[in-house]
PDB file of C-alpha atoms and ligand atoms in Angstrom:
ATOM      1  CA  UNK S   1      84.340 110.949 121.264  1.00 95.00           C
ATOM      2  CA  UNK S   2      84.800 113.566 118.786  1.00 98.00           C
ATOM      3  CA  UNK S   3      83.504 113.494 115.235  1.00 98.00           C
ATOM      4  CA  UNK S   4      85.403 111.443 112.460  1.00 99.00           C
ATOM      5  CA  UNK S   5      87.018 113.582 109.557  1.00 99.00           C
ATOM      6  CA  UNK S   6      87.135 111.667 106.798  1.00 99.00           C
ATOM      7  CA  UNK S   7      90.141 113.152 104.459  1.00 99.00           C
ATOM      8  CA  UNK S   8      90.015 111.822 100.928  1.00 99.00           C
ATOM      9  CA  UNK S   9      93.325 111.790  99.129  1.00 99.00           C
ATOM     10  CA  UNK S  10      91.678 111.056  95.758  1.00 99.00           C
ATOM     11  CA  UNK S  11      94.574 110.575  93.277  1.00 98.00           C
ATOM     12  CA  UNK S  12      98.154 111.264  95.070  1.00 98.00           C
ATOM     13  CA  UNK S  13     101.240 111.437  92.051  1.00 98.00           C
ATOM     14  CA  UNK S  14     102.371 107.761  92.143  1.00 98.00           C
ATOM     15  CA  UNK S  15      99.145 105.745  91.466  1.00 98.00           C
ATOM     16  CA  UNK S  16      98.239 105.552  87.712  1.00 98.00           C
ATOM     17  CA  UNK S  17      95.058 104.551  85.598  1.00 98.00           C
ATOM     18  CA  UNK S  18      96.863 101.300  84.882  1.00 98.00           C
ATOM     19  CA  UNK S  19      96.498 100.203  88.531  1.00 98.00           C
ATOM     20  CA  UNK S  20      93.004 101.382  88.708  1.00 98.00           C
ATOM     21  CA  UNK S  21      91.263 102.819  85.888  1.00 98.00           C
ATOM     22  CA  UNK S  22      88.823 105.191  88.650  1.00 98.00           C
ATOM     23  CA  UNK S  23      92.327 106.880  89.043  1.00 99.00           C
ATOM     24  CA  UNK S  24      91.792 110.762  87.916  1.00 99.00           C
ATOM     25  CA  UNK S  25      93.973 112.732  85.793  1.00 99.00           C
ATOM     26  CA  UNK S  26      91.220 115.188  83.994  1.00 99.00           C
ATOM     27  CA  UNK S  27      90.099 118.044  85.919  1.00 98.00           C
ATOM     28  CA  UNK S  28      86.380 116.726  85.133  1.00 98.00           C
ATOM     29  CA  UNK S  29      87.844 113.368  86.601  1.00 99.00           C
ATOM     30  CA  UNK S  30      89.191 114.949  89.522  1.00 99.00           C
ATOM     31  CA  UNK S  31      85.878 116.632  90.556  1.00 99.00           C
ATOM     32  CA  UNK S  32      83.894 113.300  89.807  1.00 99.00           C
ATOM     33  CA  UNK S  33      86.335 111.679  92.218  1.00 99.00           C
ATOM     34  CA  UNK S  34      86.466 114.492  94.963  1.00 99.00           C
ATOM     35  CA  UNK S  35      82.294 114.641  94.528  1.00 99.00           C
ATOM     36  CA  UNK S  36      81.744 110.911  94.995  1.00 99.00           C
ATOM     37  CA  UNK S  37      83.996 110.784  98.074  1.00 99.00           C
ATOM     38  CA  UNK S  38      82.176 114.304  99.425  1.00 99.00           C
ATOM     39  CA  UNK S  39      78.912 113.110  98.891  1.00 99.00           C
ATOM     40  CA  UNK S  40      80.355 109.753 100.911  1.00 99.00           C
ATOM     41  CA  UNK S  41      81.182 111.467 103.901  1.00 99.00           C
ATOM     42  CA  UNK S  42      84.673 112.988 103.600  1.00 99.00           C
ATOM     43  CA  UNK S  43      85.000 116.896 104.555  1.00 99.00           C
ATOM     44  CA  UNK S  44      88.465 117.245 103.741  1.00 99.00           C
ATOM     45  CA  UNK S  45      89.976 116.777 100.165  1.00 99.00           C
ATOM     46  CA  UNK S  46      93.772 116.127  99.832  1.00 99.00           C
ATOM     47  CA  UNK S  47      94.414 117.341  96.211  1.00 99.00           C
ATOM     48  CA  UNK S  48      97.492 116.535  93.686  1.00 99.00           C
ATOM     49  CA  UNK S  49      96.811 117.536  90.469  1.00 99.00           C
ATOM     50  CA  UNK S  50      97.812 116.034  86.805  1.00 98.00           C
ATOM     51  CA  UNK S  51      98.446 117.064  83.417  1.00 99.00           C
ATOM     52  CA  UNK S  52      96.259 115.103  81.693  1.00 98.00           C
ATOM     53  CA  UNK S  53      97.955 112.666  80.331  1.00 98.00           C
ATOM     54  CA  UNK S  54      98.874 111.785  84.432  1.00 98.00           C
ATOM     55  CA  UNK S  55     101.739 113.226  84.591  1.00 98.00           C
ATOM     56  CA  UNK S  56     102.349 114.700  87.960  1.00 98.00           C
ATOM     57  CA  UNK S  57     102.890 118.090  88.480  1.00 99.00           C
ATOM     58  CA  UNK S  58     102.748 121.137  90.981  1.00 98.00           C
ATOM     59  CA  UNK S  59     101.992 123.287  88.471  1.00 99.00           C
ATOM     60  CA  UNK S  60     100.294 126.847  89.924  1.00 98.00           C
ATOM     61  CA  UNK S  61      98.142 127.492  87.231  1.00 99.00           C
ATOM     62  CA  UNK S  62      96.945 123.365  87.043  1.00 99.00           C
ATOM     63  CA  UNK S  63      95.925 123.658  90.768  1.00 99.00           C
ATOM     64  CA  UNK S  64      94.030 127.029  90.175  1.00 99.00           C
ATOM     65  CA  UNK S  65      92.156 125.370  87.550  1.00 98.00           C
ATOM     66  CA  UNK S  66      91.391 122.431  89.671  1.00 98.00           C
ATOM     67  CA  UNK S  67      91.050 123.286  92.891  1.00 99.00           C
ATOM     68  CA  UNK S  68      88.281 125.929  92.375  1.00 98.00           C
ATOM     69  CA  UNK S  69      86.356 123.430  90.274  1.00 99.00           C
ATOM     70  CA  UNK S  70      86.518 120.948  93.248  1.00 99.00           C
ATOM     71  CA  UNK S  71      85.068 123.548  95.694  1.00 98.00           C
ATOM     72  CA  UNK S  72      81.921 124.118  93.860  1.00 98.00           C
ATOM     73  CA  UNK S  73      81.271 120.406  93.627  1.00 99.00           C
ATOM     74  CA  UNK S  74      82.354 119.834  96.915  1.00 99.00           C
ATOM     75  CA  UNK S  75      80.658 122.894  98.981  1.00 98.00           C
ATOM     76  CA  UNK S  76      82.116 123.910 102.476  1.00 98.00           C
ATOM     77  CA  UNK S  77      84.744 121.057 101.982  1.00 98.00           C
ATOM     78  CA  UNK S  78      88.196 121.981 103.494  1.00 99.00           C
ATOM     79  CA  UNK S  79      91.030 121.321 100.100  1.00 99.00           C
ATOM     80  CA  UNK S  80      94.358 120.359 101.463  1.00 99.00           C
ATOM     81  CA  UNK S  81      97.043 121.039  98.430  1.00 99.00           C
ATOM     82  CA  UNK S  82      99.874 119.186  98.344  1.00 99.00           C
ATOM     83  CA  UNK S  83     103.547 120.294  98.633  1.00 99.00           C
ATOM     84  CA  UNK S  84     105.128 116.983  98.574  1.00 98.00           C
ATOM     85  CA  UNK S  85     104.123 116.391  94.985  1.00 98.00           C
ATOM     86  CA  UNK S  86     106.265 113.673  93.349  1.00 98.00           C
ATOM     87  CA  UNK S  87     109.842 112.726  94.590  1.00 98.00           C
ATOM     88  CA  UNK S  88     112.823 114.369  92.922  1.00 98.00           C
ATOM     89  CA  UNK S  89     110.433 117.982  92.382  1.00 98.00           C
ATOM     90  CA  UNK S  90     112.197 120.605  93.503  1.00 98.00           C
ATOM     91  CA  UNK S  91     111.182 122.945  96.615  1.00 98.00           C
ATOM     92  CA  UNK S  92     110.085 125.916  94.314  1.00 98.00           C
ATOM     93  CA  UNK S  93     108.144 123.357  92.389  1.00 98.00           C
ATOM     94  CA  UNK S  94     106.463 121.783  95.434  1.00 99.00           C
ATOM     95  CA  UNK S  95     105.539 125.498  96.709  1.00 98.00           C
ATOM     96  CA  UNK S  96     103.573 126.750  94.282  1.00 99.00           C
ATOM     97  CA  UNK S  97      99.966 125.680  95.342  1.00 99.00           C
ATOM     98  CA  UNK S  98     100.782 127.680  98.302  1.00 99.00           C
ATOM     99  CA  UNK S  99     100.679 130.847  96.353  1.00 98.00           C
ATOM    100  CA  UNK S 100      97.077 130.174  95.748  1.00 98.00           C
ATOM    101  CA  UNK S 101      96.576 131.128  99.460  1.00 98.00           C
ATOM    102  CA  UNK S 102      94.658 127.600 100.213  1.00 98.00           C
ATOM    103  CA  UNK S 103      93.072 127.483 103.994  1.00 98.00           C
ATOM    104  CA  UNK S 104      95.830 124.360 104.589  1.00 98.00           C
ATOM    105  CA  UNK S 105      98.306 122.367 102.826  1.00 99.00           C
ATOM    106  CA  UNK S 106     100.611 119.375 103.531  1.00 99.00           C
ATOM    107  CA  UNK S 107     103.553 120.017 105.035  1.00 99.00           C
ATOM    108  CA  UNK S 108     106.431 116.622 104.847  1.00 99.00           C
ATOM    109  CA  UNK S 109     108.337 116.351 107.998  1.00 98.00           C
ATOM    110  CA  UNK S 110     111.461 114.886 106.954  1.00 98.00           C
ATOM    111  CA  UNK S 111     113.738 112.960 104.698  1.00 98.00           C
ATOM    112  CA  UNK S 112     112.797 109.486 103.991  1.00 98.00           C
ATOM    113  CA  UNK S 113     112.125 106.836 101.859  1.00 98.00           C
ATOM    114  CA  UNK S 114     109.673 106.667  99.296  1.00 98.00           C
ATOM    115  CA  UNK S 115     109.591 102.719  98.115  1.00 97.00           C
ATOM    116  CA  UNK S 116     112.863 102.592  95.988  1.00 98.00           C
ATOM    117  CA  UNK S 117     113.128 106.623  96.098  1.00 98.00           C
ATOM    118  CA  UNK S 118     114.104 109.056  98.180  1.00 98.00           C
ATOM    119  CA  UNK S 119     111.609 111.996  99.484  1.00 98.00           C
ATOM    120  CA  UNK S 120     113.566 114.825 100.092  1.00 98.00           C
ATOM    121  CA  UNK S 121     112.483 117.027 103.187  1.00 98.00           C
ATOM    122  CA  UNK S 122     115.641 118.707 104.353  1.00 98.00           C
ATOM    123  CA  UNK S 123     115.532 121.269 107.363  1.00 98.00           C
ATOM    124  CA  UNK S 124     116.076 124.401 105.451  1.00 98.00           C
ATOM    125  CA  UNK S 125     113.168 123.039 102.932  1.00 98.00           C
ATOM    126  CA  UNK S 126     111.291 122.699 105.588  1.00 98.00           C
ATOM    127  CA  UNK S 127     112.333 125.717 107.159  1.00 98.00           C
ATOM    128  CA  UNK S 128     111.080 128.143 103.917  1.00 98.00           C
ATOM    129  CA  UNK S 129     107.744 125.960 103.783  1.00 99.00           C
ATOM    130  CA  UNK S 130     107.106 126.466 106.740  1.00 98.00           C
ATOM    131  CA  UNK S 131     108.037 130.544 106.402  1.00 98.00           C
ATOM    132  CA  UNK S 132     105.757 130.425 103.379  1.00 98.00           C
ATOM    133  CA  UNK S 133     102.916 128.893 105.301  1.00 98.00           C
ATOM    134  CA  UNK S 134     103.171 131.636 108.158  1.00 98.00           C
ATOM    135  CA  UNK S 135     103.183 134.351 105.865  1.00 98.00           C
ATOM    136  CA  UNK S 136     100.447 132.994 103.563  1.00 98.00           C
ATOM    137  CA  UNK S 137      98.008 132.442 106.981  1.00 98.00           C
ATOM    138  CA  UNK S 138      98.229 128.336 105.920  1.00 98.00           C
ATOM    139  CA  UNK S 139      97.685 125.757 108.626  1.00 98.00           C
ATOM    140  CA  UNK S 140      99.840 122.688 107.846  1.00 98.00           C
ATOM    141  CA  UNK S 141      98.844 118.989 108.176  1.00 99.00           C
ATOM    142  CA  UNK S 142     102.275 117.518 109.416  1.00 99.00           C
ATOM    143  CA  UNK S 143     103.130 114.534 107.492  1.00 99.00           C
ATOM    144  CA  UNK S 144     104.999 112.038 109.518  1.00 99.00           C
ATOM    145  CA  UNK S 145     106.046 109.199 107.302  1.00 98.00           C
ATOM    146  CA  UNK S 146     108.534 108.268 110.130  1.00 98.00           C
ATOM    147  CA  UNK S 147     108.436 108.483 114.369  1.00 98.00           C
ATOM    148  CA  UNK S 148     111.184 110.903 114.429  1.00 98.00           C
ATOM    149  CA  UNK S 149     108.803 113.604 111.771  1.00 98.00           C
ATOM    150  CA  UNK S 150     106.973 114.052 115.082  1.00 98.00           C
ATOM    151  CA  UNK S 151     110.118 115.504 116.940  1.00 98.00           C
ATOM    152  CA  UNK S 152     111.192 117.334 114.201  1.00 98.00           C
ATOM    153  CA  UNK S 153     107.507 119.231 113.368  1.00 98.00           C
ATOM    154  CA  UNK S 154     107.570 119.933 116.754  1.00 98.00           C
ATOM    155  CA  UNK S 155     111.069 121.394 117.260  1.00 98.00           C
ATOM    156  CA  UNK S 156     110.752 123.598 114.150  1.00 98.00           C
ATOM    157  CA  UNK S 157     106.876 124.605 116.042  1.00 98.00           C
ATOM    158  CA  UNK S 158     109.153 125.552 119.360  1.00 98.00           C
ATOM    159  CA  UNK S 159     111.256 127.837 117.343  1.00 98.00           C
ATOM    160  CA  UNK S 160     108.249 129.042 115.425  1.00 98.00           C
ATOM    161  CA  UNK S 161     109.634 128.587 112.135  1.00 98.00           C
ATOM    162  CA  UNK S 162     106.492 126.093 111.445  1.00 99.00           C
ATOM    163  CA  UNK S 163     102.898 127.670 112.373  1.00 98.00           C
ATOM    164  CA  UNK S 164     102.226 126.156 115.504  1.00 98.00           C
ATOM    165  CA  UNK S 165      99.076 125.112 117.951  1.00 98.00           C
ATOM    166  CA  UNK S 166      96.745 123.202 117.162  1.00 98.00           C
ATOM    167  CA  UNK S 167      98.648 121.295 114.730  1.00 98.00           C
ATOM    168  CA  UNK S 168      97.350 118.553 112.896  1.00 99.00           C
ATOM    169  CA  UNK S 169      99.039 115.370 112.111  1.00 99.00           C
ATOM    170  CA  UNK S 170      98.927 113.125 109.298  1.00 99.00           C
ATOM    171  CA  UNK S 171     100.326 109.440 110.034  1.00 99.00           C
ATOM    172  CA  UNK S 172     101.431 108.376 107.231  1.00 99.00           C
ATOM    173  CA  UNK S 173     102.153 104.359 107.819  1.00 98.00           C
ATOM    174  CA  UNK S 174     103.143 101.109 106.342  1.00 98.00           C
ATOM    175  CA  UNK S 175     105.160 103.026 103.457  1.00 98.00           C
ATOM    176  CA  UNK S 176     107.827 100.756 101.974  1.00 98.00           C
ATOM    177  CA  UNK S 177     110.849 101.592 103.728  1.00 98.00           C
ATOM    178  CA  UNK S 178     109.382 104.156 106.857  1.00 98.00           C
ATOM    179  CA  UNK S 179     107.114 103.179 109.834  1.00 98.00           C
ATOM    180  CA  UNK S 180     105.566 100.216 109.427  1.00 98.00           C
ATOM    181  CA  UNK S 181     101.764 100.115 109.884  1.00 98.00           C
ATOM    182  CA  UNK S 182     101.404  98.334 113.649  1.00 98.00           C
ATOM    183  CA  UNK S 183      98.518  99.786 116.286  1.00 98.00           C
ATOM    184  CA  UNK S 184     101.145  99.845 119.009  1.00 98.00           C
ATOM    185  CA  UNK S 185     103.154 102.515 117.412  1.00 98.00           C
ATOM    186  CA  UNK S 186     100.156 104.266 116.156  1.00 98.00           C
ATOM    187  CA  UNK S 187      99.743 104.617 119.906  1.00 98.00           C
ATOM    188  CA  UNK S 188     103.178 105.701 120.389  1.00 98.00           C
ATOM    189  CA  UNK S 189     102.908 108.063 118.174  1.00 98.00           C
ATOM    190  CA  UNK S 190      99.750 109.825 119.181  1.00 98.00           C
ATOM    191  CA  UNK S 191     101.194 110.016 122.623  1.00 98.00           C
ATOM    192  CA  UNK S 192     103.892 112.360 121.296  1.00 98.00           C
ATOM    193  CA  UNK S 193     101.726 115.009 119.970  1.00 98.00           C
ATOM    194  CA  UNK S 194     100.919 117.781 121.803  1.00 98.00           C
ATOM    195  CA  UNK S 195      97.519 118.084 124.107  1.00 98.00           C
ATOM    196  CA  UNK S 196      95.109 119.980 121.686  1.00 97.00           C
ATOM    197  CA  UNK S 197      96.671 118.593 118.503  1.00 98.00           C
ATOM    198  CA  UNK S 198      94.902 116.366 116.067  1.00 98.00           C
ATOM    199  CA  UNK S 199      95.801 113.342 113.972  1.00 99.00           C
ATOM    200  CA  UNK S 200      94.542 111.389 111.376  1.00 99.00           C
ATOM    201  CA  UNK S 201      96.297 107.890 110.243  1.00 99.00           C
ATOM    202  CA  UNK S 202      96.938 106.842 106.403  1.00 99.00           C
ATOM    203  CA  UNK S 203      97.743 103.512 105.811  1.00 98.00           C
ATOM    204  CA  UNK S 204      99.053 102.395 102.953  1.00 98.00           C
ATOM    205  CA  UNK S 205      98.005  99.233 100.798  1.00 97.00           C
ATOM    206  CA  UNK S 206      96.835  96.654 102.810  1.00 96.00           C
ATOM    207  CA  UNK S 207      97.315  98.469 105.850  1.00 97.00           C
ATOM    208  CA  UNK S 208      94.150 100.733 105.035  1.00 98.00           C
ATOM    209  CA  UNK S 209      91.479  99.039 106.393  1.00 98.00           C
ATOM    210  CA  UNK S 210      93.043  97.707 109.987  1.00 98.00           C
ATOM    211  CA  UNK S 211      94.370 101.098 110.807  1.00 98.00           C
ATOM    212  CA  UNK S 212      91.178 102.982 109.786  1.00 98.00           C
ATOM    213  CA  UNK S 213      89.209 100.674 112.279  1.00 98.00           C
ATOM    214  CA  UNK S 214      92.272 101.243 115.166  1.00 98.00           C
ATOM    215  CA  UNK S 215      91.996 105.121 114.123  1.00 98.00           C
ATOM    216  CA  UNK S 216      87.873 105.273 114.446  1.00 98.00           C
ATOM    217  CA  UNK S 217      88.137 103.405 117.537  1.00 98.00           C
ATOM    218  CA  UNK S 218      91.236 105.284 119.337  1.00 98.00           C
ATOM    219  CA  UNK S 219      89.316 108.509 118.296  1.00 98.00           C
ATOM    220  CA  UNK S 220      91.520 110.087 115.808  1.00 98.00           C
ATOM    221  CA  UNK S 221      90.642 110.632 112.385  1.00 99.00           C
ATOM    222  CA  UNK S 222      90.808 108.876 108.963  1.00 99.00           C
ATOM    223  CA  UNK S 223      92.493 109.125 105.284  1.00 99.00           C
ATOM    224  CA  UNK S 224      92.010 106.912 102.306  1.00 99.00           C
ATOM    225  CA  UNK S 225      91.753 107.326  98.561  1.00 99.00           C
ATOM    226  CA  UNK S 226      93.561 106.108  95.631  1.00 99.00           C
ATOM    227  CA  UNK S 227      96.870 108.099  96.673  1.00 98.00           C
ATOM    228  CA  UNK S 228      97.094 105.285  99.708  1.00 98.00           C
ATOM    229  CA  UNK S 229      94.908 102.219  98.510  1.00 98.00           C
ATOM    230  CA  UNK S 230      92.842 101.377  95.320  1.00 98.00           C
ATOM    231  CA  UNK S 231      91.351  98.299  97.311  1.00 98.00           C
ATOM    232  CA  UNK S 232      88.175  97.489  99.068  1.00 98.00           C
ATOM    233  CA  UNK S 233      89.055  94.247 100.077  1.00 97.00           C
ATOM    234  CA  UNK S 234      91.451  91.905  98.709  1.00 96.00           C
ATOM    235  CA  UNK S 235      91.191  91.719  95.008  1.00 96.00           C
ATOM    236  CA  UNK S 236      88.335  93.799  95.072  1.00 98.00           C
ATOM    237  CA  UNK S 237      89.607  97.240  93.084  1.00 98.00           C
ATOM    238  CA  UNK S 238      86.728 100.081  94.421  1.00 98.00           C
ATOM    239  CA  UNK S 239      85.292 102.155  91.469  1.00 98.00           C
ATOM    240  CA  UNK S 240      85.550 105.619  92.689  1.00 98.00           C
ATOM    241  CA  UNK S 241      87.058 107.071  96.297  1.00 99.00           C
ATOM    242  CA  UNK S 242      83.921 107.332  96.782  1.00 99.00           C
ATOM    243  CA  UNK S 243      83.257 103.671  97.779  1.00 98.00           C
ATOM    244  CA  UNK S 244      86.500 103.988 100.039  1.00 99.00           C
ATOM    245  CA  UNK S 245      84.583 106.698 101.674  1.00 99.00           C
ATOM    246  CA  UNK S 246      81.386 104.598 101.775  1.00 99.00           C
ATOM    247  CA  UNK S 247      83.306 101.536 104.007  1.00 98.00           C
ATOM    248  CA  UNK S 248      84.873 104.201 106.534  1.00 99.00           C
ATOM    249  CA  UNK S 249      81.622 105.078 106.563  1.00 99.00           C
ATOM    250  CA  UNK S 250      80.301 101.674 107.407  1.00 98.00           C
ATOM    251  CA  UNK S 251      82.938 100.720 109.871  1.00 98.00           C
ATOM    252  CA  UNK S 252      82.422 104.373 111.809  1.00 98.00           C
ATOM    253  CA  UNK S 253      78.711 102.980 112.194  1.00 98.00           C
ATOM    254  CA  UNK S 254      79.714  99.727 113.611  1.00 98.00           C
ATOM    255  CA  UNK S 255      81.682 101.778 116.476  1.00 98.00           C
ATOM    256  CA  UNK S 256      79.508 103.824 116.882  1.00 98.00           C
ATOM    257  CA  UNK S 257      81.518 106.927 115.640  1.00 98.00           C
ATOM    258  CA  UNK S 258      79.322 109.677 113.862  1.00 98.00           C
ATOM    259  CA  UNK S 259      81.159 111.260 110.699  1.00 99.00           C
ATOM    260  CA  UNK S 260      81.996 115.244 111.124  1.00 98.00           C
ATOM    261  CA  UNK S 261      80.465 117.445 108.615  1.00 98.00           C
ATOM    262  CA  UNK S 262      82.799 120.132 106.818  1.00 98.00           C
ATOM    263  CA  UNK S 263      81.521 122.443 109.634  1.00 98.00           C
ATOM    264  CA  UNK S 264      82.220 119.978 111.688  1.00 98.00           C
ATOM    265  CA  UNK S 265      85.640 119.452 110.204  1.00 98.00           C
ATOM    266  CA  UNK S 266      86.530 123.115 110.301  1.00 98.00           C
ATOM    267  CA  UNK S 267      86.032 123.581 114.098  1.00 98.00           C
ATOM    268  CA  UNK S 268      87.581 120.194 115.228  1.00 98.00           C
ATOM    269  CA  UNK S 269      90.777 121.646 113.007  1.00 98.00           C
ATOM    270  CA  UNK S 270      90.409 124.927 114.532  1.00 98.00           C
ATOM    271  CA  UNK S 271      90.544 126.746 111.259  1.00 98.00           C
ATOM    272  CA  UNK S 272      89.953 130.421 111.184  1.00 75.00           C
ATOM    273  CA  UNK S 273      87.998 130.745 108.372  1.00 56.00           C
TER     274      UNK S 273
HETATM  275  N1  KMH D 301     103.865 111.906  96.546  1.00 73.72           N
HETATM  276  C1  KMH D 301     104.783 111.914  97.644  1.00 73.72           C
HETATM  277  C2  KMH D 301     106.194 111.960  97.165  1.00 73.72           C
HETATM  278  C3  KMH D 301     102.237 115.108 100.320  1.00 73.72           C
HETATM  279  O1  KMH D 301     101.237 115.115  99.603  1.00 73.72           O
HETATM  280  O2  KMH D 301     102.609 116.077 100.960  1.00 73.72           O
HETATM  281  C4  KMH D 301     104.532 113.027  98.595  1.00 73.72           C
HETATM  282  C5  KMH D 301     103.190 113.116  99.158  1.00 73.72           C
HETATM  283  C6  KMH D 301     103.064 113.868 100.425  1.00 73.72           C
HETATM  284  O3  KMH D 301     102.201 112.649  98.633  1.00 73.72           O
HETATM  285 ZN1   ZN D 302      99.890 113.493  99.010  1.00 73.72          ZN
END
């Protein structure tokens, strides 16, 4: 079986210091947390950034202060910006870390539900992020909070509006109001991707840690962080991403799954650089 990538999505826009005070917000917070879960095993870094009072924001210049700083603690590590950024941003908002010319960035497959919100990813938004990430030599990570995201990354792939093979997906499950967070249609879902693709599963909440294990043991790949889950166990609030890292870590061992290095990482993506 191939390598686990370990993608830490260390602070997401939603999740606030109140729910976990680990949460980062300071661009020295934001390389302590992106350190502690490199130094744990994760090669891939999924980065939102703050102001730092925690608002969220997409702001160009905030991500080319922070996402720099994050690469020299975090040597070799692959930094996937995100365009999603809060709900109700607007596409030019969302954009702008793609300006910075990152080696990927998320890409949101669709319209959906976001809890009590609504995360809009129209088909002409997704259209000119797409465009952008062509012309700006970006590989996307294909969120899919929803079955259907599949169909519709790979439509817009067909038509090559979307950069295309090998894609990599991001599962995004157990979202309040989108796909719930079940192993069968984790399976269904991974049968719909292309041969050659790649996936990785986030599961949100309590969903983390069952998912993780069906992910390591179905041989796909792995997300936590504070964006998805502050928990290590029930009522047990982890102190850094890092100790998320550390238990996909541990449960990779059990299975017998060894943990790709950013090297590693790099080729199993099939990035260029
Ligand atoms: N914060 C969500 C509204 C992404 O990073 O591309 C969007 C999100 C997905 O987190
Ligand atoms: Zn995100």
């Amino acid at each position: 079986m191939e390598k686990l990538i370990i993608t830490a999505a260390i602070c997401g826009a939603e999740v606030t210091k109140e729910h976990n005070p680990a949460v980062p917000y300071t661009k020295e917070e934001m390389v302590r947390e992106a350190k502690a879960a490199y130094d744990a095993g994760a090669s891939v870094i999924h980065v939102h950034v703050r102001w730092d009072d925690g608002t969220p924001t997409q702001d160009k210049d905030r991500f080319a202060e922070i996402l720099p700083a994050i690469q020299e603690a975090c040597p070799g590590a692959i930094l996937i910006p995100s365009t999603g950024g809060a709900t109700g941003m607007s596409p030019e908002e969302r954009l702008q870390p793609t300006e910075l010319m990152p080696e990927m960035a998320t890409l949101d497959c669709g319209t959906c539900n976001f809890g009590d919100d609504i995360f809009v990813n129209d088909l002409p938004t997704l259209r000119a992020f797409g465009q952008r990430m062509i012309e700006n030599k970006i590989k996307p990570e294909f969120e899919c909070f929803e079955v259907g995201h599949i169909d519709t990354a790979l439509e817009l792939a067909a038509k090559g509006q979307v950069p295309g093979a090998p894609m990599q997906f991001n599962f995004v499950m157990g979202l309040q109001g989108c796909v719930a967070a079940r192993v069968d249609t984790l399976a269904f879902m991974v049968n719909h991707i292309p041969e050659g693709s790649t996936w990785t599963v986030t599961a949100i909440g309590k969903a983390t840690w069952p998912m993780v294990t069906a992910a390591i043991i179905m041989g796909g790949h792995v997300r936590v962080g504070f964006e998805d889950n502050i928990y290590l166990a029930r009522g047990h609030k982890a102190a850094s991403n890092g100790e998320l890292v550390e238990k996909v870590v541990s449960i990779a061992k059990q299975h017998g799954r060894e943990i790709a290095t950013c090297d590693d990482a790099r080729r199993i993506l099939g990035l260029a650089r």
